[in-house]
Amino acid sequence: MELAPDGILIHDGEQIVVANAAAVRLAGADHRDQLIGRPIDAFFHPPYLRAVQEQLVRSGDQAGLVPPVRDVLCRLDGSEIEVEVTAIPFVDRGRASAHLVVRDITERLAAQAAARQAEEFLQQAQKMEAVGALAGGVAHEVNNMMSVVLGFGEFLLQDPALPEGRLPDVRQIMKAADRAAVVTRELLAFSRRAFHKPGVLDLNAVVCDLGPMIRRLLGEGRQLTFALGSPCRVWVDKGQLEQVVVNLALNARHAMPSGGTLTITTAEAALEGGVSGYAGVSIPGVHYGLIAVRDTGVGMDAATQARVFEPFFTTKPASEGTGLGLAAVYGIMEQNKGYIVVASAPGRGTTFRLYLPLSPDATVSERMEEPPPSAAGTPAGATLLVVEDEPAVRAVVVRSLEGGGFHVLQASDGAMALQVVDR
């Protein structure tokens, strides 16, 4: 008994009469005399002791094993540890007694909790991936339809034959289509299907350039401060990075209804291994460009944090948001091979830490500022080939170009485009 790894106690119904070395350690005692003679209820909760007593009463002298139960052992220093207790009641010289085997299950429970958390993280990651795939497919189709609505709406506005009384109706159609287009862009960002053109960026320059816009977004009663570190160059898409910072600023505004301070910090961060991002994603221990966006708002509980990047999840009234702003942040960070860490608590504000890949190139890229290719520099009357698989979208593009004086050829796919060129 003395060499047993589990604690063993024997009590005579009133006090402890035997304790082995493991029991002494579990109780936080220096020697067994600190346990012998003490009442058993000084160490275990009354409900468990009553269960032992009831088993003894039911079974009499032939009392059997009381199945293992999870309980709390109250140690001498006032701390508590989780234990599993197995009891064998017996009668000794007419006294109801019991033989207790006490096993420390702290490590086992910690391992089980870690396994549950890992499973929850996996389920969350799988859910985000599945929702992203669905959202991306839907957003792509809706985006095409909205392009058609906006295109033909613009044709109506340019039509001199349109009755003046119908202009407000067309403008309302355009306004609604614009709002729908914003939603689809957020969905495309979440699903990592948005247009993506990374380049070398100065982190401080991007943040500072956004300052005036963010101050206007925050409105009265909310302050914006910067804590900029040494110049740091990252490899990301400029437009997407700006969208991330603006979306986080909008989220902070809603989190500070009574006013507060939004602080944006930049730095080059060296992470140790083992740091976890959202949904338990392991962040490699290397150097990153860091943007930290911290507000002094209402904060979030753990349940809200677990869902904060889910599309359409929002704690705001329906009239104040779609629940896509933070979902877009998540998708953009994924697309740019970055990581997010969220720290928050009710009443203590929220901090979003964005870890962005550093650029191997020390020169800030000017390619990000280059305008995309367009027909603007093409002489009128030139022949252009439009390749688009969606007929309605193709019709809008062709009509727009023809209205600009171009001769337009069209094809629905690459193979047909080659045939058109050959002709």
XYZ file of C-alpha atoms in Angstrom:
423
model
C 0.000 0.000 0.000
C 2.815 2.387 0.877
C 4.345 2.127 -2.608
C 1.043 2.521 -4.486
C 1.037 5.478 -6.941
C -2.520 6.429 -5.929
C -3.461 7.927 -2.606
C -4.976 5.417 -0.165
C -6.979 6.469 2.876
C -8.883 4.442 5.448
C -11.383 6.141 7.699
C -13.514 4.690 10.472
C -16.577 6.760 9.731
C -15.341 9.749 11.697
C -11.655 10.262 11.062
C -8.738 9.122 8.931
C -6.846 6.232 10.504
C -4.491 5.244 7.663
C -2.814 7.292 4.898
C -0.099 6.209 2.494
C 2.714 8.375 1.101
C 0.830 9.227 -2.110
C -2.166 10.463 -0.090
C 0.155 12.677 1.950
C 1.525 14.242 -1.257
C -1.918 14.728 -2.781
C -3.160 16.501 0.350
C -0.154 18.828 0.317
C 1.048 17.570 3.700
C 4.622 17.160 4.875
C 3.983 13.964 6.838
C 1.103 11.599 7.505
C 0.507 12.898 11.044
C -1.125 15.918 9.417
C -3.832 13.601 8.034
C -4.275 10.949 10.740
C -7.078 11.815 13.119
C -8.624 14.470 10.873
C -12.273 14.131 9.763
C -12.667 12.803 6.236
C -15.060 15.619 5.298
C -12.144 18.054 5.663
C -10.842 16.686 2.360
C -13.887 15.601 0.350
C -17.246 17.134 -0.434
C -20.242 15.893 1.583
C -22.230 14.540 -1.431
C -19.559 11.946 -2.138
C -19.291 10.920 1.498
C -23.064 10.468 1.666
C -22.891 8.172 -1.369
C -20.348 6.019 0.436
C -22.508 5.909 3.554
C -25.630 4.981 1.563
C -23.773 2.144 -0.147
C -22.750 0.826 3.255
C -26.303 0.993 4.564
C -27.677 -0.817 1.495
C -25.106 -3.592 1.538
C -24.515 -4.109 5.234
C -21.499 -6.226 6.037
C -21.245 -7.293 2.383
C -20.863 -3.713 1.127
C -19.489 -3.639 -2.382
C -17.357 -1.284 -4.416
C -18.654 2.257 -4.893
C -17.948 3.019 -8.590
C -15.233 5.619 -9.265
C -16.528 9.164 -9.187
C -14.939 12.505 -10.014
C -14.543 14.725 -6.986
C -12.412 17.546 -5.640
C -9.727 17.006 -3.018
C -9.384 19.958 -0.651
C -5.673 20.296 0.159
C -4.204 21.623 3.397
C -3.139 24.923 1.770
C -6.722 25.633 0.677
C -6.203 24.732 -2.979
C -8.219 22.050 -4.735
C -7.317 19.378 -7.284
C -9.506 17.173 -9.436
C -9.425 13.540 -8.336
C -11.142 10.250 -9.051
C -12.179 8.390 -5.904
C -13.052 4.730 -5.565
C -14.470 3.563 -2.232
C -14.918 0.147 -0.655
C -17.189 0.528 2.382
C -16.810 -2.020 5.173
C -17.773 -2.491 8.808
C -14.988 -2.694 11.370
C -16.039 -3.697 14.887
C -19.502 -2.337 14.265
C -18.295 0.964 12.833
C -19.085 2.064 9.267
C -15.709 2.520 7.630
C -14.325 2.868 4.123
C -11.190 2.236 2.137
C -10.626 5.098 -0.358
C -8.363 5.061 -3.418
C -7.677 8.621 -4.617
C -6.211 9.251 -8.087
C -5.023 12.667 -9.285
C -6.668 13.239 -12.682
C -5.453 16.806 -13.273
C -3.233 15.862 -16.206
C -5.852 13.564 -17.690
C -8.493 16.283 -17.577
C -6.058 18.785 -19.100
C -5.310 16.359 -21.933
C -9.030 15.771 -22.498
C -9.684 19.521 -22.524
C -6.860 20.046 -25.024
C -8.255 17.280 -27.227
C -11.739 18.820 -27.098
C -10.333 22.232 -27.956
C -8.354 20.798 -30.857
C -11.514 19.093 -32.129
C -13.466 22.344 -31.800
C -10.728 24.232 -33.668
C -10.766 21.608 -36.423
C -14.546 21.780 -36.718
C -14.401 25.583 -36.834
C -11.725 25.532 -39.534
C -13.699 22.995 -41.571
C -16.862 25.055 -41.168
C -15.098 28.222 -42.290
C -13.670 26.374 -45.291
C -17.072 24.951 -46.248
C -18.872 28.257 -45.775
C -16.127 29.996 -47.737
C -16.519 27.630 -50.667
C -20.295 28.118 -50.659
C -20.058 31.884 -50.209
C -17.489 32.179 -52.979
C -19.650 30.316 -55.463
C -22.754 32.318 -54.595
C -20.884 35.627 -54.567
C -19.346 34.959 -57.983
C -22.761 34.345 -59.538
C -24.394 37.290 -57.760
C -21.484 39.539 -58.689
C -22.020 38.696 -62.350
C -25.734 39.456 -62.072
C -25.089 42.762 -60.279
C -22.614 43.726 -63.008
C -25.371 43.198 -65.545
C -27.898 45.211 -63.509
C -25.442 48.078 -63.056
C -24.406 47.963 -66.710
C -27.905 48.117 -68.139
C -28.899 50.654 -65.493
C -26.097 52.882 -66.738
C -27.358 52.436 -70.311
C -30.799 53.614 -69.188
C -29.356 56.694 -67.486
C -27.498 57.572 -70.698
C -30.592 57.099 -72.872
C -31.983 60.533 -73.860
C -35.338 58.904 -74.584
C -35.796 57.901 -70.929
C -38.679 59.924 -69.442
C -37.399 62.308 -66.777
C -39.942 60.943 -64.322
C -38.312 57.522 -64.504
C -34.824 58.766 -63.557
C -35.407 58.438 -59.765
C -36.525 54.836 -60.257
C -33.408 53.932 -62.219
C -31.197 55.655 -59.646
C -32.832 53.596 -56.875
C -32.127 50.444 -58.880
C -28.489 51.501 -59.249
C -28.216 52.326 -55.545
C -29.597 48.931 -54.514
C -27.338 47.152 -56.991
C -24.336 49.050 -55.625
C -25.167 47.877 -52.098
C -25.532 44.307 -53.309
C -22.195 44.601 -55.099
C -20.540 45.651 -51.831
C -21.917 42.529 -50.130
C -20.650 40.286 -52.916
C -17.202 41.882 -52.737
C -17.064 41.146 -49.010
C -18.132 37.558 -49.680
C -15.510 37.181 -52.386
C -12.888 38.515 -49.975
C -13.972 36.027 -47.300
C -13.843 33.138 -49.751
C -10.367 34.239 -50.956
C -11.643 34.762 -54.507
C -11.123 38.512 -54.624
C -8.653 40.029 -57.083
C -5.222 39.662 -55.493
C -2.052 41.463 -56.584
C 0.561 41.520 -53.802
C 3.516 43.865 -53.756
C 6.067 45.396 -51.383
C 4.446 47.901 -49.024
C 5.693 50.184 -46.267
C 3.411 49.281 -43.365
C 3.667 52.710 -41.718
C 2.883 54.540 -44.955
C -0.267 52.496 -45.575
C -1.550 53.070 -42.035
C -0.775 56.803 -42.043
C -2.437 57.321 -45.424
C -5.629 55.815 -43.991
C -5.598 58.146 -40.966
C -7.895 60.901 -42.321
C -10.454 58.370 -43.588
C -10.483 56.428 -40.308
C -10.960 59.622 -38.282
C -14.019 60.464 -40.366
C -15.349 56.920 -39.947
C -14.942 56.994 -36.166
C -16.938 60.197 -35.804
C -17.187 62.469 -32.777
C -16.229 61.226 -29.338
C -13.775 58.618 -30.607
C -10.053 59.250 -30.778
C -7.510 57.733 -33.160
C -3.888 57.329 -32.101
C -0.901 55.754 -33.832
C 2.068 53.947 -32.323
C 4.304 53.382 -35.326
C 7.398 51.242 -35.104
C 10.475 51.224 -37.294
C 9.850 51.065 -41.065
C 8.627 47.613 -41.976
C 7.987 46.260 -45.466
C 5.493 43.512 -46.111
C 4.354 41.502 -49.139
C 0.588 41.976 -49.433
C -2.091 43.401 -51.692
C -2.364 47.122 -50.937
C -6.082 47.476 -51.572
C -6.859 44.418 -49.486
C -4.682 45.596 -46.594
C -6.459 48.949 -46.631
C -9.804 47.139 -46.600
C -8.718 45.088 -43.570
C -7.690 48.149 -41.545
C -10.835 50.088 -42.481
C -13.109 47.142 -41.629
C -11.442 46.777 -38.229
C -11.865 50.513 -37.640
C -15.572 50.239 -38.466
C -15.871 47.322 -36.067
C -14.175 49.419 -33.369
C -16.595 52.286 -33.965
C -19.564 50.014 -33.276
C -17.781 48.601 -30.212
C -17.429 52.109 -28.715
C -20.970 53.554 -28.784
C -20.167 55.934 -25.918
C -16.781 56.971 -27.256
C -13.278 55.710 -26.700
C -9.874 55.388 -28.299
C -8.719 53.364 -31.273
C -4.978 52.700 -31.295
C -3.204 51.341 -34.366
C 0.275 49.970 -33.758
C 2.851 48.812 -36.289
C 6.049 46.876 -35.667
C 8.242 44.093 -36.903
C 7.402 41.152 -34.657
C 9.511 38.088 -33.964
C 7.269 35.259 -32.797
C 8.336 32.206 -30.887
C 6.885 28.893 -32.019
C 3.656 27.699 -30.458
C 1.611 30.905 -30.871
C -1.941 30.163 -31.993
C -4.124 32.338 -34.158
C -7.873 32.245 -34.748
C -9.400 28.738 -34.625
C -6.194 27.381 -33.107
C -4.113 27.889 -36.251
C -0.436 27.453 -35.357
C 1.614 30.505 -36.373
C 5.162 29.675 -37.506
C 7.821 31.231 -35.305
C 9.409 33.698 -37.742
C 9.474 37.483 -38.278
C 6.313 39.297 -39.386
C 5.030 42.750 -40.072
C 2.522 43.488 -37.301
C -0.528 45.728 -37.293
C -2.384 45.783 -33.977
C -5.801 47.461 -33.902
C -6.964 48.010 -30.317
C -10.179 49.647 -29.132
C -11.458 50.529 -25.669
C -14.950 49.298 -26.422
C -17.358 46.813 -24.891
C -15.219 43.757 -25.642
C -16.333 40.209 -26.435
C -16.896 37.059 -24.438
C -15.350 33.734 -25.464
C -18.474 32.570 -27.325
C -18.535 35.710 -29.463
C -14.809 35.495 -30.177
C -15.236 31.924 -31.429
C -17.658 33.140 -34.125
C -16.339 36.630 -34.792
C -15.121 35.860 -38.343
C -18.138 33.819 -39.450
C -19.982 35.452 -42.359
C -23.288 37.076 -41.385
C -22.546 36.706 -37.659
C -22.935 40.071 -35.966
C -23.849 41.477 -32.568
C -25.080 44.694 -34.173
C -28.693 45.451 -35.150
C -29.619 44.299 -38.650
C -29.800 47.907 -39.842
C -26.185 48.595 -38.827
C -24.263 45.852 -40.576
C -24.283 42.695 -42.669
C -21.874 40.674 -40.553
C -19.416 40.448 -43.453
C -16.774 43.011 -42.504
C -14.742 40.758 -40.208
C -15.403 37.752 -42.440
C -13.709 39.691 -45.236
C -10.785 40.449 -42.900
C -10.378 36.723 -42.265
C -10.461 35.841 -45.961
C -8.030 38.580 -46.950
C -5.527 37.539 -44.294
C -5.772 33.941 -45.490
C -5.312 34.979 -49.114
C -2.236 37.048 -48.211
C -0.763 34.237 -46.081
C -1.179 36.224 -42.875
C -2.472 35.322 -39.422
C -4.915 36.859 -36.939
C -4.816 36.788 -33.142
C -7.811 38.172 -31.220
C -7.669 39.225 -27.565
C -10.798 40.511 -25.861
C -12.871 40.421 -22.697
C -16.219 42.014 -21.775
C -15.666 45.595 -20.674
C -11.961 45.531 -21.554
C -11.946 46.256 -25.281
C -10.617 44.205 -28.173
C -7.268 43.879 -29.923
C -6.828 42.368 -33.383
C -3.207 41.502 -34.171
C -2.461 40.999 -37.848
C 0.757 39.164 -38.690
C 1.769 39.814 -42.301
C 4.563 38.189 -44.329
C 7.675 40.327 -44.617
C 8.955 41.162 -48.067
C 12.385 39.888 -49.101
C 12.679 43.000 -51.277
C 13.768 46.198 -49.525
C 12.298 48.459 -52.239
C 8.696 49.513 -51.982
C 6.924 48.378 -55.116
C 5.421 50.905 -57.451
C 3.620 48.193 -59.362
C 0.719 48.439 -56.967
C 0.022 51.953 -58.268
C -0.003 50.985 -61.931
C -3.482 51.271 -63.435
C -4.895 48.051 -64.823
C -4.889 47.634 -68.597
C -7.850 49.362 -70.207
C -9.140 50.474 -73.560
C -8.633 54.142 -72.644
C -5.396 54.413 -74.610
C -6.679 52.446 -77.584
C -7.608 54.561 -80.624
C -11.293 54.702 -81.502
C -12.218 52.325 -84.277
C -9.726 49.707 -83.139
C -10.847 46.104 -82.968
C -11.109 44.538 -79.509
C -11.789 40.927 -78.565
C -13.953 40.300 -75.485
C -13.761 36.824 -73.939
C -16.402 36.146 -71.254
C -18.371 32.984 -70.518
C -21.414 34.749 -69.021
C -23.591 35.983 -71.931
C -25.233 38.851 -70.042
C -21.919 40.159 -68.708
C -20.402 39.848 -72.169
C -23.303 41.812 -73.623
C -22.700 44.690 -71.182
C -18.987 44.853 -71.980
C -19.522 44.629 -75.738
C -22.198 47.318 -75.729
C -20.045 49.649 -73.609
C -17.073 49.268 -75.937
C -19.188 49.675 -79.058
C -20.593 52.849 -77.542
C -17.004 54.070 -77.269
C -16.467 53.643 -80.993
C -14.660 50.298 -81.006
C -15.206 47.379 -83.303
C -15.819 44.460 -80.950
C -15.430 40.746 -81.485
C -16.605 38.340 -78.832
C -16.077 34.773 -77.661
C -17.386 32.678 -74.786
C -14.134 30.870 -73.997
C -10.464 30.565 -74.909
C -10.955 28.014 -77.670
C -13.551 30.163 -79.407
C -11.311 33.216 -78.969
C -8.506 31.458 -80.854
C -10.923 30.598 -83.651
C -12.017 34.243 -83.871
C -8.393 35.403 -84.025
C -7.595 32.859 -86.755
C -10.438 34.216 -88.863
